Amino acid sequence: MTDRKNALGVLDVLESPYLQVFPIRCIEVRNRNARCGACAAACPTGALAIAEDGMIASDPSLCTGCGACATACPTCALVAQGPDDRELLERCVKAGGVNDDRVVVASTAALDHAFGHYDPAKVTEVATLSRFDESMIVTLAACGAQSLTFVDGRDAVAGEDALIARVVSGACELLEAWGAALEVTIQGHLPEEVVTEEFVDEERPVTRHENASIDLQVDPEAYKPLKLDAQGKLPQQVPNRRGRLLRTLNSLGEPSEQTVNTRLWGHVTLDTSHCQSCRLCTVFCPTGALVKYDEDGGKAIGIIHTPAKCVKCRCCETACPKQAISLSEDIFAPDLVGGYSERYEMPVPEIVVGKPTTVVNKMRKLLVGANQVNFA
């Protein structure tokens, strides 16, 4: 079980000019029974790591502000800054413009290895390739890029970075479904069109920052319990990157009638035969992919699922006391931009006053002089 205060503290010490933190979006902050750890799994320096007790531990002195954790986080509780996504995309478009719309993105390690023998005007540098997510790749396709080459610069097999490999795979599957022509590759060396024979000495932008994080005082207000709104749910928000990706896909036109399988979306299935109609799944859903409905004066209840809003955090699975919810990773492409949603009707629970577990009977034990209180 996650210690919410520990999770908040881990996030707060990572706040810096290079990484913006929104603790309320964090899965482990929202639900103490949830397990995620995607940020720690993606961190290349150990600034975030999974401790022996299963908790996420942080060491701000190791953070370089590379942004890999922000790409891994399904709810955008971490947002990369300095540069932000827009600034980085502008650099890519500018560099591609002088390279026949061929965009080259290289890690700092790759450019350190090739120092002085490439044209910096044609290359966009990042601390780690995992700074890129699917929304940025699809946006470059929409901007007219003809090719996108990621260069990791290591002697290991190209694509060793598991996160960027999954990002590229998912983006290519989306581009195929939408019929967008963009060749995306990961390789270990710079392409010939950016390599120079003569030595070029030009100042490079700073992409890695020693001790990038600033150890801030934690706001005591952050430790207060999250409150439910009038609809009985925690605050919900579709991540900015996800919204941008959906808008960009929509601008590319109609997708083909096929399913896509990426790290981004999930399709919720509810087994109503096991469901007890508690609808806790809608309480903890961070994006509004699951919302409750009540109709006909409470005689018809259930949930509405919108696949396009799902971020595959599996909070609904964790929250369900009867394991009635399962998540499929195959999503029908047209459902992502067509506003598709589906309804699951649930049985209206009966309130039996005589049961010992009924709320009114539990309250009898808590209230002084309960035998004098009329609960009828």
Short mmCIF file of C-alpha atoms in Angstrom, two decimals:
data_model
loop_
_atom_site.label_atom_id
_atom_site.label_comp_id
_atom_site.label_asym_id
_atom_site.label_seq_id
_atom_site.Cartn_x
_atom_site.Cartn_y
_atom_site.Cartn_z
CA MET A 1 0.00 0.00 0.00
CA THR A 2 1.36 3.40 -0.99
CA ASP A 3 2.05 6.04 1.66
CA ARG A 4 0.40 9.16 0.20
CA LYS A 5 2.61 11.51 2.20
CA ASN A 6 5.70 9.70 0.91
CA ALA A 7 4.45 9.95 -2.67
CA LEU A 8 3.80 13.68 -2.28
CA GLY A 9 7.23 14.25 -0.80
CA VAL A 10 8.93 12.39 -3.63
CA LEU A 11 7.18 14.55 -6.20
CA ASP A 12 7.70 17.84 -4.42
CA VAL A 13 11.49 17.57 -4.22
CA LEU A 14 11.61 17.07 -7.99
CA GLU A 15 9.89 20.40 -8.76
CA SER A 16 12.31 22.58 -10.72
CA PRO A 17 12.55 24.92 -13.74
CA TYR A 18 13.04 21.75 -15.83
CA LEU A 19 10.24 19.63 -14.40
CA GLN A 20 6.77 20.82 -13.43
CA VAL A 21 4.94 18.67 -10.89
CA PHE A 22 1.19 18.20 -10.37
CA PRO A 23 0.84 15.83 -7.38
CA ILE A 24 -2.96 15.69 -7.56
CA ARG A 25 -2.67 13.89 -10.92
CA CYS A 26 -0.34 11.18 -9.59
CA ILE A 27 -1.99 7.76 -9.46
CA GLU A 28 -0.32 6.81 -6.19
CA VAL A 29 -1.34 10.09 -4.57
CA ARG A 30 -4.95 9.66 -5.64
CA ASN A 31 -5.28 6.02 -4.57
CA ARG A 32 -3.12 4.55 -1.83
CA ASN A 33 -3.81 1.03 -3.10
CA ALA A 34 -2.61 1.81 -6.62
CA ARG A 35 0.81 0.93 -7.93
CA CYS A 36 2.40 2.68 -10.88
CA GLY A 37 6.12 3.47 -10.74
CA ALA A 38 6.30 4.31 -14.45
CA CYS A 39 8.38 7.43 -13.73
CA ALA A 40 10.95 5.45 -11.72
CA ALA A 41 11.17 2.72 -14.35
CA ALA A 42 11.97 5.32 -17.01
CA CYS A 43 14.48 7.39 -15.04
CA PRO A 44 17.97 6.85 -16.55
CA THR A 45 19.95 8.34 -13.65
CA GLY A 46 18.36 6.89 -10.52
CA ALA A 47 16.86 10.21 -9.44
CA LEU A 48 13.64 8.20 -9.20
CA ALA A 49 13.79 4.53 -8.24
CA ILE A 50 11.70 1.76 -6.74
CA ALA A 51 12.95 1.04 -3.22
CA GLU A 52 13.02 -2.43 -1.63
CA ASP A 53 9.72 -1.75 0.15
CA GLY A 54 8.06 -0.99 -3.19
CA MET A 55 7.88 2.75 -2.56
CA ILE A 56 9.21 5.31 -5.02
CA ALA A 57 12.38 6.94 -3.71
CA SER A 58 13.97 10.12 -5.04
CA ASP A 59 17.45 11.62 -5.09
CA PRO A 60 17.20 15.16 -6.53
CA SER A 61 20.99 15.40 -6.81
CA LEU A 62 20.87 12.82 -9.61
CA CYS A 63 18.16 14.54 -11.67
CA THR A 64 19.35 15.99 -14.99
CA GLY A 65 15.97 17.30 -16.13
CA CYS A 66 15.93 14.94 -19.12
CA GLY A 67 12.13 14.54 -19.12
CA ALA A 68 11.94 10.75 -19.48
CA CYS A 69 9.77 10.50 -16.36
CA ALA A 70 7.30 12.97 -17.86
CA THR A 71 6.96 10.82 -20.98
CA ALA A 72 6.37 7.70 -18.89
CA CYS A 73 3.76 9.24 -16.57
CA PRO A 74 0.29 8.31 -17.89
CA THR A 75 -1.48 11.25 -16.24
CA CYS A 76 1.07 14.04 -16.86
CA ALA A 77 1.71 14.49 -13.14
CA LEU A 78 5.22 15.34 -14.36
CA VAL A 79 5.65 17.82 -17.22
CA ALA A 80 9.01 18.49 -18.89
CA GLN A 81 10.15 22.11 -19.10
CA GLY A 82 13.17 24.03 -20.39
CA PRO A 83 12.39 23.43 -23.21
CA ASP A 84 8.72 22.51 -23.11
CA ASP A 85 7.13 20.43 -25.88
CA ARG A 86 6.27 23.42 -28.04
CA GLU A 87 9.79 24.85 -27.92
CA LEU A 88 11.31 21.47 -28.69
CA LEU A 89 8.97 20.93 -31.63
CA GLU A 90 9.84 24.37 -32.99
CA ARG A 91 13.52 23.42 -32.87
CA CYS A 92 12.75 20.21 -34.77
CA VAL A 93 10.75 21.99 -37.46
CA LYS A 94 13.49 24.60 -37.87
CA ALA A 95 16.24 21.98 -38.13
CA GLY A 96 14.17 19.91 -40.55
CA GLY A 97 13.57 22.97 -42.69
CA VAL A 98 17.28 23.15 -43.61
CA ASN A 99 17.48 19.38 -44.11
CA ASP A 100 14.77 18.78 -46.72
CA ASP A 101 12.14 18.17 -44.01
CA ARG A 102 14.18 15.30 -42.59
CA VAL A 103 14.13 15.69 -38.80
CA VAL A 104 17.08 14.33 -36.83
CA VAL A 105 16.88 14.10 -33.04
CA ALA A 106 20.04 12.97 -31.25
CA SER A 107 20.86 12.32 -27.62
CA THR A 108 23.58 14.30 -25.90
CA ALA A 109 25.66 11.11 -25.74
CA ALA A 110 25.45 10.71 -29.51
CA LEU A 111 26.53 14.29 -30.16
CA ASP A 112 29.32 14.09 -27.61
CA HIS A 113 30.67 11.14 -29.60
CA ALA A 114 30.35 13.00 -32.92
CA PHE A 115 31.47 16.38 -31.59
CA GLY A 116 32.69 18.71 -34.32
CA HIS A 117 31.68 16.46 -37.19
CA TYR A 118 28.02 17.26 -37.72
CA ASP A 119 25.98 20.29 -38.74
CA PRO A 120 24.24 21.52 -35.54
CA ALA A 121 21.69 23.46 -37.62
CA LYS A 122 20.28 20.14 -38.87
CA VAL A 123 20.14 18.29 -35.55
CA THR A 124 17.93 18.71 -32.48
CA GLU A 125 19.64 17.67 -29.26
CA VAL A 126 17.91 16.10 -26.26
CA ALA A 127 19.38 14.68 -23.07
CA THR A 128 17.62 11.38 -23.71
CA LEU A 129 15.46 10.21 -26.59
CA SER A 130 12.69 9.38 -24.15
CA ARG A 131 12.02 13.11 -23.91
CA PHE A 132 9.80 12.53 -26.96
CA ASP A 133 6.31 11.10 -26.76
CA GLU A 134 3.78 9.98 -29.37
CA SER A 135 2.06 13.38 -29.54
CA MET A 136 5.30 15.06 -30.62
CA ILE A 137 5.98 12.48 -33.34
CA VAL A 138 2.46 12.74 -34.75
CA THR A 139 2.67 16.55 -34.62
CA LEU A 140 5.85 16.48 -36.72
CA ALA A 141 4.02 14.34 -39.28
CA ALA A 142 1.20 16.89 -39.37
CA CYS A 143 3.79 19.65 -39.87
CA GLY A 144 5.05 17.99 -43.04
CA ALA A 145 8.16 16.15 -41.86
CA GLN A 146 9.24 13.47 -44.35
CA SER A 147 11.31 11.42 -41.95
CA LEU A 148 12.26 11.36 -38.27
CA THR A 149 15.50 9.77 -37.16
CA PHE A 150 16.33 9.20 -33.50
CA VAL A 151 20.04 8.71 -32.76
CA ASP A 152 20.99 7.14 -29.42
CA GLY A 153 24.76 7.06 -30.01
CA ARG A 154 25.42 3.92 -28.01
CA ASP A 155 27.27 0.81 -29.11
CA ALA A 156 24.32 -1.30 -27.97
CA VAL A 157 21.61 -2.46 -30.33
CA ALA A 158 19.60 0.46 -31.68
CA GLY A 159 16.45 0.98 -29.65
CA GLU A 160 17.93 -0.28 -26.39
CA ASP A 161 15.98 2.47 -24.63
CA ALA A 162 12.76 0.55 -24.03
CA LEU A 163 10.59 3.62 -23.53
CA ILE A 164 11.49 5.40 -26.77
CA ALA A 165 11.12 2.08 -28.59
CA ARG A 166 7.55 1.75 -27.29
CA VAL A 167 6.83 5.40 -28.09
CA VAL A 168 8.02 4.99 -31.68
CA SER A 169 6.13 1.72 -32.11
CA GLY A 170 2.89 3.27 -30.87
CA ALA A 171 3.30 6.43 -32.94
CA CYS A 172 3.98 4.40 -36.10
CA GLU A 173 0.85 2.32 -35.49
CA LEU A 174 -1.22 5.50 -35.17
CA LEU A 175 0.34 7.06 -38.27
CA GLU A 176 -0.42 3.91 -40.24
CA ALA A 177 -4.04 3.93 -39.10
CA TRP A 178 -4.40 7.56 -40.18
CA GLY A 179 -2.52 7.07 -43.45
CA ALA A 180 0.19 9.60 -42.57
CA ALA A 181 3.53 9.15 -44.34
CA LEU A 182 6.37 9.59 -41.87
CA GLU A 183 9.31 7.22 -41.69
CA VAL A 184 10.48 6.94 -38.07
CA THR A 185 13.68 5.08 -37.17
CA ILE A 186 16.02 4.63 -34.21
CA GLN A 187 19.71 4.13 -34.95
CA GLY A 188 23.08 4.33 -33.30
CA HIS A 189 24.82 6.83 -35.61
CA LEU A 190 24.07 10.17 -37.24
CA PRO A 191 22.65 10.02 -40.81
CA GLU A 192 25.00 11.03 -43.59
CA GLU A 193 23.10 14.20 -44.47
CA VAL A 194 24.06 15.87 -41.17
CA VAL A 195 27.66 14.63 -40.99
CA THR A 196 30.46 17.03 -42.00
CA GLU A 197 34.08 16.28 -42.93
CA GLU A 198 35.34 19.61 -41.69
CA PHE A 199 35.44 20.29 -37.95
CA VAL A 200 32.54 22.47 -36.77
CA ASP A 201 32.83 24.16 -33.41
CA GLU A 202 29.51 25.67 -32.36
CA GLU A 203 27.92 26.17 -28.97
CA ARG A 204 25.22 23.61 -28.24
CA PRO A 205 22.06 24.19 -26.17
CA VAL A 206 22.13 22.92 -22.61
CA THR A 207 20.11 19.68 -22.41
CA ARG A 208 21.47 18.19 -19.18
CA HIS A 209 21.55 20.00 -15.88
CA GLU A 210 23.66 18.97 -12.91
CA ASN A 211 21.40 18.71 -9.84
CA ALA A 212 18.52 20.10 -11.86
CA SER A 213 15.98 19.71 -9.09
CA ILE A 214 15.41 22.23 -6.36
CA ASP A 215 14.58 20.88 -2.92
CA LEU A 216 11.50 22.90 -2.04
CA GLN A 217 9.60 23.10 1.22
CA VAL A 218 6.53 20.92 0.93
CA ASP A 219 3.25 22.82 1.09
CA PRO A 220 1.30 21.47 4.09
CA GLU A 221 -1.89 21.98 2.09
CA ALA A 222 -0.76 19.19 -0.24
CA TYR A 223 -1.11 16.65 2.56
CA LYS A 224 -4.78 17.36 3.12
CA PRO A 225 -7.11 14.58 1.89
CA LEU A 226 -8.39 15.00 -1.65
CA LYS A 227 -12.04 15.96 -1.67
CA LEU A 228 -14.81 14.53 -3.81
CA ASP A 229 -16.80 16.92 -5.96
CA ALA A 230 -20.60 17.18 -6.19
CA GLN A 231 -20.67 14.14 -8.50
CA GLY A 232 -18.80 12.05 -5.91
CA LYS A 233 -15.46 11.82 -7.76
CA LEU A 234 -11.93 13.10 -7.38
CA PRO A 235 -10.72 15.90 -9.70
CA GLN A 236 -10.34 14.69 -13.30
CA GLN A 237 -8.37 16.00 -16.26
CA VAL A 238 -7.33 14.63 -19.65
CA PRO A 239 -3.50 15.09 -19.87
CA ASN A 240 -2.39 17.96 -22.11
CA ARG A 241 -0.22 15.72 -24.27
CA ARG A 242 -3.10 13.31 -24.77
CA GLY A 243 -5.45 16.12 -25.77
CA ARG A 244 -2.91 17.47 -28.25
CA LEU A 245 -2.40 14.01 -29.75
CA LEU A 246 -6.13 13.48 -30.26
CA ARG A 247 -6.55 16.92 -31.85
CA THR A 248 -3.62 16.31 -34.19
CA LEU A 249 -4.92 12.89 -35.21
CA ASN A 250 -8.28 14.47 -35.93
CA SER A 251 -6.58 17.02 -38.19
CA LEU A 252 -5.07 14.18 -40.23
CA GLY A 253 -8.51 13.05 -41.35
CA GLU A 254 -10.47 9.83 -40.92
CA PRO A 255 -8.58 6.74 -39.74
CA SER A 256 -8.92 3.30 -41.26
CA GLU A 257 -11.24 0.72 -39.74
CA GLN A 258 -8.60 -1.02 -37.65
CA THR A 259 -7.57 -1.49 -34.06
CA VAL A 260 -4.45 0.04 -32.56
CA ASN A 261 -2.44 -1.30 -29.65
CA THR A 262 -0.23 1.27 -27.91
CA ARG A 263 0.93 2.08 -24.39
CA LEU A 264 -1.52 5.01 -24.33
CA TRP A 265 -5.13 3.81 -24.27
CA GLY A 266 -7.16 1.02 -22.77
CA HIS A 267 -10.70 -0.22 -23.32
CA VAL A 268 -12.62 -0.99 -20.14
CA THR A 269 -14.90 -4.01 -19.95
CA LEU A 270 -17.28 -4.50 -17.04
CA ASP A 271 -18.57 -7.89 -15.94
CA THR A 272 -21.97 -6.86 -14.59
CA SER A 273 -22.54 -10.30 -13.12
CA HIS A 274 -19.81 -9.60 -10.57
CA CYS A 275 -20.36 -5.84 -10.19
CA GLN A 276 -21.86 -4.64 -6.89
CA SER A 277 -22.78 -1.20 -8.31
CA CYS A 278 -20.46 0.72 -5.97
CA ARG A 279 -18.99 2.68 -8.91
CA LEU A 280 -15.69 3.28 -7.12
CA CYS A 281 -14.11 3.00 -10.56
CA THR A 282 -15.57 6.40 -11.45
CA VAL A 283 -14.36 7.94 -8.17
CA PHE A 284 -10.69 7.19 -8.83
CA CYS A 285 -10.57 7.53 -12.63
CA PRO A 286 -8.15 10.46 -13.18
CA THR A 287 -9.37 11.54 -16.61
CA GLY A 288 -13.15 11.06 -16.79
CA ALA A 289 -12.85 7.96 -18.97
CA LEU A 290 -15.35 6.47 -16.53
CA VAL A 291 -18.26 8.54 -15.23
CA LYS A 292 -21.44 7.51 -13.47
CA TYR A 293 -25.00 8.14 -14.60
CA ASP A 294 -28.29 8.10 -12.71
CA GLU A 295 -31.56 8.26 -14.57
CA ASP A 296 -35.28 7.98 -13.90
CA GLY A 297 -34.94 9.11 -10.32
CA GLY A 298 -32.23 6.56 -9.54
CA LYS A 299 -34.11 3.62 -11.04
CA ALA A 300 -31.46 3.28 -13.76
CA ILE A 301 -27.79 3.59 -12.85
CA GLY A 302 -24.46 2.67 -14.38
CA ILE A 303 -21.24 4.01 -15.87
CA ILE A 304 -20.25 5.58 -19.19
CA HIS A 305 -16.85 4.67 -20.65
CA THR A 306 -15.03 6.88 -23.17
CA PRO A 307 -11.97 4.99 -24.50
CA ALA A 308 -10.32 8.14 -25.90
CA LYS A 309 -9.97 9.52 -22.35
CA CYS A 310 -8.47 6.35 -20.89
CA VAL A 311 -4.74 6.50 -20.05
CA LYS A 312 -4.36 2.85 -19.09
CA CYS A 313 -3.52 3.68 -15.47
CA ARG A 314 -5.62 0.73 -14.25
CA CYS A 315 -6.96 2.70 -11.29
CA CYS A 316 -10.41 1.29 -12.06
CA GLU A 317 -9.11 -2.27 -11.79
CA THR A 318 -7.42 -1.49 -8.49
CA ALA A 319 -10.48 0.25 -7.05
CA CYS A 320 -12.99 -2.47 -7.96
CA PRO A 321 -13.63 -4.63 -4.86
CA LYS A 322 -15.08 -7.46 -6.95
CA GLN A 323 -12.49 -7.51 -9.78
CA ALA A 324 -15.36 -6.95 -12.19
CA ILE A 325 -13.32 -4.62 -14.42
CA SER A 326 -10.77 -5.67 -17.02
CA LEU A 327 -8.76 -3.61 -19.48
CA SER A 328 -8.14 -4.46 -23.13
CA GLU A 329 -5.21 -2.84 -24.93
CA ASP A 330 -6.79 -2.99 -28.39
CA ILE A 331 -8.69 0.18 -29.33
CA PHE A 332 -10.74 0.72 -32.46
CA ALA A 333 -9.02 3.68 -34.15
CA PRO A 334 -12.20 5.59 -35.16
CA ASP A 335 -13.35 5.50 -31.53
CA LEU A 336 -10.44 7.74 -30.53
CA VAL A 337 -11.63 10.77 -32.50
CA GLY A 338 -15.32 10.10 -33.01
CA GLY A 339 -16.49 10.87 -29.49
CA TYR A 340 -17.46 7.24 -28.98
CA SER A 341 -18.63 6.09 -25.55
CA GLU A 342 -20.46 3.07 -24.22
CA ARG A 343 -22.80 2.51 -21.30
CA TYR A 344 -22.83 -0.26 -18.76
CA GLU A 345 -26.08 -0.53 -16.86
CA MET A 346 -25.77 -1.77 -13.30
CA PRO A 347 -28.32 -3.32 -10.98
CA VAL A 348 -29.74 -0.84 -8.49
CA PRO A 349 -28.48 -2.00 -5.07
CA GLU A 350 -31.09 -2.78 -2.47
CA ILE A 351 -30.72 -1.13 0.93
CA VAL A 352 -31.65 -3.67 3.58
CA VAL A 353 -31.83 -1.93 6.95
CA GLY A 354 -31.65 -5.21 8.86
CA LYS A 355 -28.18 -6.17 7.58
CA PRO A 356 -25.30 -5.54 10.04
CA THR A 357 -23.19 -4.00 7.27
CA THR A 358 -25.80 -1.39 6.34
CA VAL A 359 -24.64 2.17 6.97
CA VAL A 360 -27.49 2.97 9.34
CA ASN A 361 -26.64 -0.03 11.50
CA LYS A 362 -22.95 0.88 11.54
CA MET A 363 -23.95 4.38 12.65
CA ARG A 364 -25.89 2.94 15.59
CA LYS A 365 -22.62 1.70 17.04
CA LEU A 366 -20.95 5.09 16.63
CA LEU A 367 -23.64 7.40 17.93
CA VAL A 368 -24.05 7.91 21.67
CA GLY A 369 -27.53 6.89 22.75
CA ALA A 370 -28.14 5.23 19.40
CA ASN A 371 -30.96 3.23 20.90
CA GLN A 372 -32.83 6.52 21.27
CA VAL A 373 -32.35 7.49 17.63
CA ASN A 374 -35.08 6.61 15.15
CA PHE A 375 -33.53 5.40 11.87
CA ALA A 376 -36.82 4.44 10.27
#
